[in-house]
Structures are given as structure tokens and as C-alpha cells.
Coordinates of C-alpha atoms in Angstrom, one line a residue:
M1 CA 67.3 77.0 -12.3
T2 CA 68.9 74.9 -9.5
Y3 CA 67.7 71.5 -10.5
H4 CA 70.4 69.2 -11.8
P5 CA 68.9 66.9 -14.4
K6 CA 69.8 63.2 -15.1
S7 CA 68.4 63.0 -18.6
D8 CA 70.0 64.4 -21.7
F9 CA 66.6 65.9 -22.7
M10 CA 66.1 68.0 -19.6
A11 CA 69.8 69.0 -19.5
T12 CA 69.5 70.3 -23.1
M13 CA 66.3 72.2 -22.3
I14 CA 68.0 74.0 -19.4
E15 CA 71.3 74.6 -21.2
R16 CA 69.6 76.1 -24.3
G17 CA 67.2 78.3 -22.3
F18 CA 64.2 76.4 -23.6
L19 CA 62.7 75.8 -20.2
A20 CA 60.3 78.3 -18.6
D21 CA 58.3 76.1 -16.2
C22 CA 57.6 72.5 -15.4
T23 CA 54.9 70.8 -13.3
D24 CA 57.4 68.2 -11.9
Y25 CA 61.1 68.5 -12.8
Q26 CA 62.1 65.3 -11.1
G27 CA 59.2 63.2 -12.4
L28 CA 59.6 64.4 -16.0
D29 CA 63.4 64.1 -15.8
E30 CA 63.2 60.5 -14.6
A31 CA 60.7 59.5 -17.3
A32 CA 63.0 61.1 -20.0
A33 CA 66.1 59.3 -18.7
K34 CA 64.4 55.9 -19.4
G35 CA 64.1 56.8 -23.1
G36 CA 61.1 56.4 -25.4
M37 CA 59.0 59.0 -23.4
P38 CA 56.2 60.2 -25.6
A39 CA 55.6 64.0 -25.5
Y40 CA 53.6 66.3 -27.7
I41 CA 53.0 69.8 -28.8
G42 CA 49.9 70.9 -30.6
F43 CA 49.8 73.3 -33.5
D44 CA 46.6 74.8 -34.7
A45 CA 46.3 75.2 -38.5
T46 CA 45.6 78.9 -38.7
A47 CA 48.0 79.5 -41.7
K48 CA 49.8 77.5 -44.3
S49 CA 53.1 77.8 -42.5
L50 CA 54.3 78.2 -39.0
H51 CA 56.5 81.3 -38.2
V52 CA 59.6 81.8 -36.2
G53 CA 57.6 82.2 -33.0
S54 CA 57.2 78.4 -33.2
L55 CA 60.9 77.6 -33.8
I56 CA 61.6 76.9 -30.1
Q57 CA 58.7 74.4 -29.9
I58 CA 59.9 72.7 -33.0
M59 CA 63.4 72.4 -31.6
M60 CA 62.1 71.0 -28.4
L61 CA 60.5 68.2 -30.3
R62 CA 63.7 67.7 -32.3
W63 CA 65.9 67.5 -29.2
L64 CA 63.3 65.2 -27.6
Q65 CA 63.9 62.8 -30.5
K66 CA 67.7 63.2 -30.6
T67 CA 67.8 62.3 -26.9
G68 CA 66.0 59.0 -27.5
N69 CA 62.4 60.0 -26.7
K70 CA 59.3 60.0 -28.8
P71 CA 57.9 63.3 -30.3
I72 CA 54.2 63.7 -31.2
T73 CA 53.2 66.6 -33.4
L74 CA 49.5 67.2 -33.0
M75 CA 47.8 69.0 -35.8
G76 CA 44.7 71.0 -34.6
G77 CA 42.3 69.9 -37.3
G78 CA 39.6 70.0 -34.6
T79 CA 40.7 72.8 -32.3
T80 CA 41.4 75.2 -35.2
K81 CA 37.6 75.2 -35.7
V82 CA 37.3 76.9 -32.3
G83 CA 40.4 79.1 -32.1
D84 CA 42.7 79.5 -29.0
P85 CA 41.7 82.8 -27.2
S86 CA 44.8 82.8 -25.0
F87 CA 46.1 86.4 -24.6
R88 CA 44.3 87.5 -27.7
A89 CA 42.3 90.8 -27.9
D90 CA 39.7 89.4 -30.4
E91 CA 38.3 86.2 -31.8
R92 CA 40.2 84.4 -34.5
P93 CA 38.5 84.3 -37.9
L94 CA 36.7 80.9 -38.5
L95 CA 38.2 78.8 -41.2
T96 CA 36.4 76.2 -43.4
P97 CA 37.4 72.5 -43.3
D98 CA 39.1 72.9 -46.7
Q99 CA 41.1 75.8 -45.5
I100 CA 42.2 73.9 -42.4
D101 CA 43.2 70.9 -44.4
A102 CA 45.3 73.1 -46.8
N103 CA 47.0 74.7 -43.9
I104 CA 47.8 71.4 -42.3
A105 CA 49.4 70.2 -45.6
G106 CA 51.6 73.3 -45.6
I107 CA 52.6 73.0 -41.9
K108 CA 53.7 69.4 -42.4
Q109 CA 56.5 70.6 -44.7
V110 CA 58.2 72.2 -41.8
F111 CA 58.3 69.1 -39.6
A112 CA 59.7 66.9 -42.4
K113 CA 62.9 68.9 -42.1
Y114 CA 63.3 68.4 -38.3
L115 CA 61.9 65.1 -37.3
S116 CA 62.1 61.5 -38.4
Y117 CA 58.7 59.8 -38.7
D118 CA 57.4 56.2 -38.7
E119 CA 57.3 54.6 -42.1
G120 CA 53.9 54.9 -43.7
T121 CA 53.3 58.4 -42.4
S122 CA 52.4 61.1 -44.8
V123 CA 55.4 63.2 -43.7
P124 CA 58.7 62.3 -45.3
S125 CA 61.2 60.9 -42.8
G126 CA 64.4 62.9 -42.0
S127 CA 67.9 61.5 -42.4
E128 CA 68.5 60.5 -38.8
A129 CA 68.1 56.9 -37.9
V130 CA 65.3 56.2 -35.4
G131 CA 63.8 53.1 -33.8
P132 CA 60.2 52.3 -32.9
D133 CA 60.7 53.9 -29.5
N134 CA 61.5 57.4 -30.7
A135 CA 60.1 57.6 -34.3
A136 CA 57.9 60.7 -34.4
L137 CA 54.1 60.6 -34.8
M138 CA 52.0 63.1 -36.7
L139 CA 48.4 63.1 -35.5
N140 CA 45.3 65.2 -36.0
N141 CA 42.9 65.9 -33.1
A142 CA 40.0 66.0 -35.5
E143 CA 40.2 62.2 -35.3
W144 CA 38.6 62.3 -31.8
L145 CA 37.1 65.8 -31.6
D146 CA 35.0 65.8 -34.8
G147 CA 32.8 62.8 -33.7
L148 CA 32.1 63.9 -30.1
N149 CA 28.6 63.7 -28.8
Y150 CA 27.9 67.0 -27.1
L151 CA 25.7 65.7 -24.2
D152 CA 28.0 62.8 -23.5
F153 CA 31.0 65.1 -23.6
L154 CA 29.4 67.5 -21.1
R155 CA 28.5 64.7 -18.8
D156 CA 31.8 62.8 -19.0
I157 CA 34.4 65.7 -19.4
G158 CA 32.7 69.0 -18.7
R159 CA 31.8 68.0 -15.1
H160 CA 35.5 68.0 -14.2
F161 CA 36.0 71.7 -15.0
S162 CA 35.2 74.6 -12.6
V163 CA 34.1 77.8 -14.4
N164 CA 35.5 79.8 -11.4
R165 CA 38.9 78.3 -12.0
M166 CA 38.8 78.7 -15.8
L167 CA 37.9 82.4 -15.3
A168 CA 40.9 82.8 -13.0
F169 CA 43.5 81.8 -15.7
E170 CA 45.5 84.8 -16.8
S171 CA 44.9 84.1 -20.5
V172 CA 41.1 84.5 -20.0
K173 CA 41.2 87.0 -17.1
S174 CA 43.3 89.5 -19.0
R175 CA 40.8 89.6 -21.8
L176 CA 37.8 90.0 -19.5
D177 CA 39.6 92.7 -17.5
R178 CA 39.9 94.7 -20.7
E179 CA 36.2 94.2 -21.1
Q180 CA 36.8 92.5 -24.5
S181 CA 34.2 89.9 -25.6
L182 CA 35.0 86.3 -25.1
S183 CA 32.6 84.0 -27.0
F184 CA 31.3 80.7 -25.5
L185 CA 32.9 79.0 -28.5
E186 CA 36.4 80.3 -27.5
F187 CA 35.7 79.6 -23.8
N188 CA 35.5 75.9 -24.7
Y189 CA 38.9 75.8 -26.3
M190 CA 40.8 75.0 -23.0
I191 CA 38.4 72.1 -22.4
L192 CA 39.1 70.6 -25.9
Q193 CA 42.9 71.1 -25.5
A194 CA 42.7 69.3 -22.1
Y195 CA 40.8 66.5 -23.7
D196 CA 43.6 66.2 -26.3
F197 CA 46.1 65.4 -23.6
L198 CA 43.7 62.8 -22.1
E199 CA 43.2 61.1 -25.5
L200 CA 46.9 61.1 -26.3
N201 CA 47.7 59.6 -22.9
R202 CA 44.9 57.0 -23.3
R203 CA 45.8 56.1 -27.0
Y204 CA 49.6 56.5 -27.1
G205 CA 50.8 56.7 -23.5
C206 CA 51.8 60.3 -24.0
L207 CA 53.3 61.6 -20.7
V208 CA 54.1 65.2 -21.5
Q209 CA 52.5 68.2 -23.1
M210 CA 55.0 71.0 -24.1
G211 CA 54.3 74.5 -25.4
G212 CA 55.0 78.1 -25.1
S213 CA 54.5 79.8 -21.7
D214 CA 51.2 81.2 -22.8
Q215 CA 49.9 77.6 -22.9
W216 CA 50.5 77.0 -19.2
G217 CA 46.9 77.2 -18.1
N218 CA 45.7 74.9 -20.9
I219 CA 48.5 72.4 -20.1
V220 CA 47.6 72.3 -16.4
N221 CA 44.0 71.7 -17.3
G222 CA 44.9 68.6 -19.4
I223 CA 47.1 67.2 -16.6
D224 CA 44.3 67.7 -14.0
L225 CA 41.7 66.1 -16.3
T226 CA 43.8 63.1 -17.1
R227 CA 44.5 62.5 -13.4
R228 CA 40.8 62.7 -12.6
V229 CA 39.6 60.5 -15.4
L230 CA 42.5 57.9 -15.8
D231 CA 44.4 58.5 -12.5
H232 CA 47.6 58.7 -14.6
E233 CA 50.7 60.8 -13.6
I234 CA 51.6 63.1 -16.5
Y235 CA 53.6 66.3 -16.9
G236 CA 53.7 69.7 -18.5
L237 CA 56.7 71.8 -19.7
T238 CA 56.7 75.2 -21.2
S239 CA 59.3 77.3 -23.0
P240 CA 59.8 81.1 -22.9
L241 CA 58.0 83.0 -25.7
L242 CA 60.3 84.4 -28.3
T243 CA 59.9 88.1 -27.9
T244 CA 61.6 91.2 -29.1
S245 CA 63.3 93.6 -26.7
D246 CA 60.2 95.8 -26.6
G247 CA 58.1 92.8 -25.4
K248 CA 56.3 91.9 -28.7
K249 CA 55.8 88.3 -29.6
M250 CA 58.0 87.1 -32.4
G251 CA 56.7 86.0 -35.7
K252 CA 55.1 89.2 -37.1
T253 CA 56.8 92.3 -38.5
A254 CA 55.6 95.4 -40.3
D255 CA 55.9 93.6 -43.7
G256 CA 54.2 90.3 -42.5
A257 CA 55.1 87.1 -40.6
I258 CA 58.5 85.5 -40.7
W259 CA 57.2 82.2 -42.1
L260 CA 59.2 79.0 -42.0
N261 CA 58.1 77.7 -45.4
G262 CA 60.2 78.9 -48.3
D263 CA 57.3 79.4 -50.6
M264 CA 55.8 82.0 -48.2
R265 CA 59.1 83.8 -47.3
S266 CA 62.2 83.2 -49.4
P267 CA 65.3 81.9 -47.7
Y268 CA 67.0 85.2 -48.6
E269 CA 64.3 87.2 -46.9
F270 CA 64.4 84.9 -43.9
W271 CA 68.2 85.4 -43.6
Q272 CA 67.8 89.1 -44.0
F273 CA 65.4 89.3 -41.1
W274 CA 68.0 87.8 -38.7
R275 CA 70.8 89.8 -40.3
N276 CA 68.9 93.1 -39.8
T277 CA 67.6 92.4 -36.2
T278 CA 68.3 95.2 -33.7
D279 CA 71.3 95.0 -31.4
A280 CA 69.1 94.8 -28.4
D281 CA 67.6 91.5 -29.7
V282 CA 70.8 89.8 -30.9
G283 CA 71.8 88.2 -27.6
Q284 CA 68.5 86.5 -27.0
F285 CA 68.1 85.4 -30.6

């Protein structure tokens, strides 16, 4: 990384190794330097807690707020009904609306410990003082996805997507190359995630989508769609995936996921996981 940032946010991302790639370093850096820049990360509600694989993303939102910018945590109440196929070998199990709501309630407990929210939100505010420009928002994409008219959505949004280009994204291509089935339901996920970015930009002036490096294709789609529909300049930023020395994504172990909620994995077990990690992983962790 040879770019020398002006903003505290981008400087922190680089210093802590949180930055894998960015669509426009200078543009994002200048927006962050002004303060109050809204940026979001989406979290699908596939379980009642996030696991340690999401810790980097959570800390990106925390540092965004600590440097005077506005974090948006987007709960995937709508997209969870589809399931993100990115770099997966099989389709995610479909959850009922009640299961999704219960999972969202559990995930909210995590963010209450890291971010300070607007008064009136259902998530308790943290201890740090925030103003209106950088108070966090907790949103649910079911708000705009659940009521979509299919034909209108195809005409207004679907026409901006090239199937050829969608098939070329590594997250999809790798699955097809292995001759593993990809359902039409899953294939729509990247369109819905792109639409999230469009709606957040339109409703809340959101300028940045952040996520793990496996979300790069989905993020680029959202930027392209928003430029086409609204002609707005927005940005994408990804973090490295937290992996073990043998290349496996973090979060799962032989005895289950390393959950962030204490009622799903005790603080002692959480501490033991880090205490017992292999020497080869200590430096990165």
C-alpha cells in the first residue's frame, strides 16, 4: 500500500491491516476526511450470533464511528430469505421469517457493545458520546425488499445487469466450474445486494459499502447500479478474510463456530480458543 491517506479512518484501516481493496482510495479518503460519511456493512441473519469471522467488519464500523463518520449496520431480513451463494459449495438452508427475526434479535446484541446508536433505536447505545453526524443506524433490508413488485423490479433494476458479467464473477464462476448447482434463487442475490446499496444511497446518502474480500463482486455491482440509476459517485472497500494458516475461513472449528454472543459460547471458551491457537496463526490474529 503506497497511498498516504489524509483521513483518520483510512489511515486506521491501512495501519491495522483492515484494507484489502478499494474502488477509489482518494475519493473515499477525501469523503472520510470531511466527517459524517455514511458507510454500511450488511449482515445476513443466518444464525443467532455472528462469529469471529465477522470481527474485522465489526471493528471497521467501530473505527468508522470513532473517526467521526456514520456507520450503518444493515440486517439482511430480506436477503437472508435468498442466501448469499458467494464461494459456497451448496445452497444455504431456507429459514422461516420467525427464525430470521429471532436471529436478528440475537445479532443486535453484538453491535450494542461496539457502536453508539441514535436515541430511539432498538439497540442500546454504547458509552461513547456521538452527535447526529456519526450516530450509528441499524436498518433492515426487508423494509424495501419485502414489498418489491417482481415485474417492476425486473424492468427498473434487472435491465442494468449483464448475465455474462454476473457469470464471470469469481464467486459464481468457481461454483459453476466445479459443476455444482447454482439455483436461480441464489443467482438473484447479487442483484438484491446491489439494490440495497442503491436504496441506502437514495434514502440515507450512504457513500460506502464495506465487507470481506469475498464480497467484492457484490459491492462493485451495487456501485455500478447506483451510478446508472442515480448518477451518484459511491465507493467500495473490502477487508481481508480472517483465515487460518492452512487457508480455512475463520469462525468454524471442529467443535463448532466461535460465536460472539456469550450465551452461545462462554467468555471462557472464547478466551480458550485464542489461547490455544496454533503458533502459525498467532502473528496474524
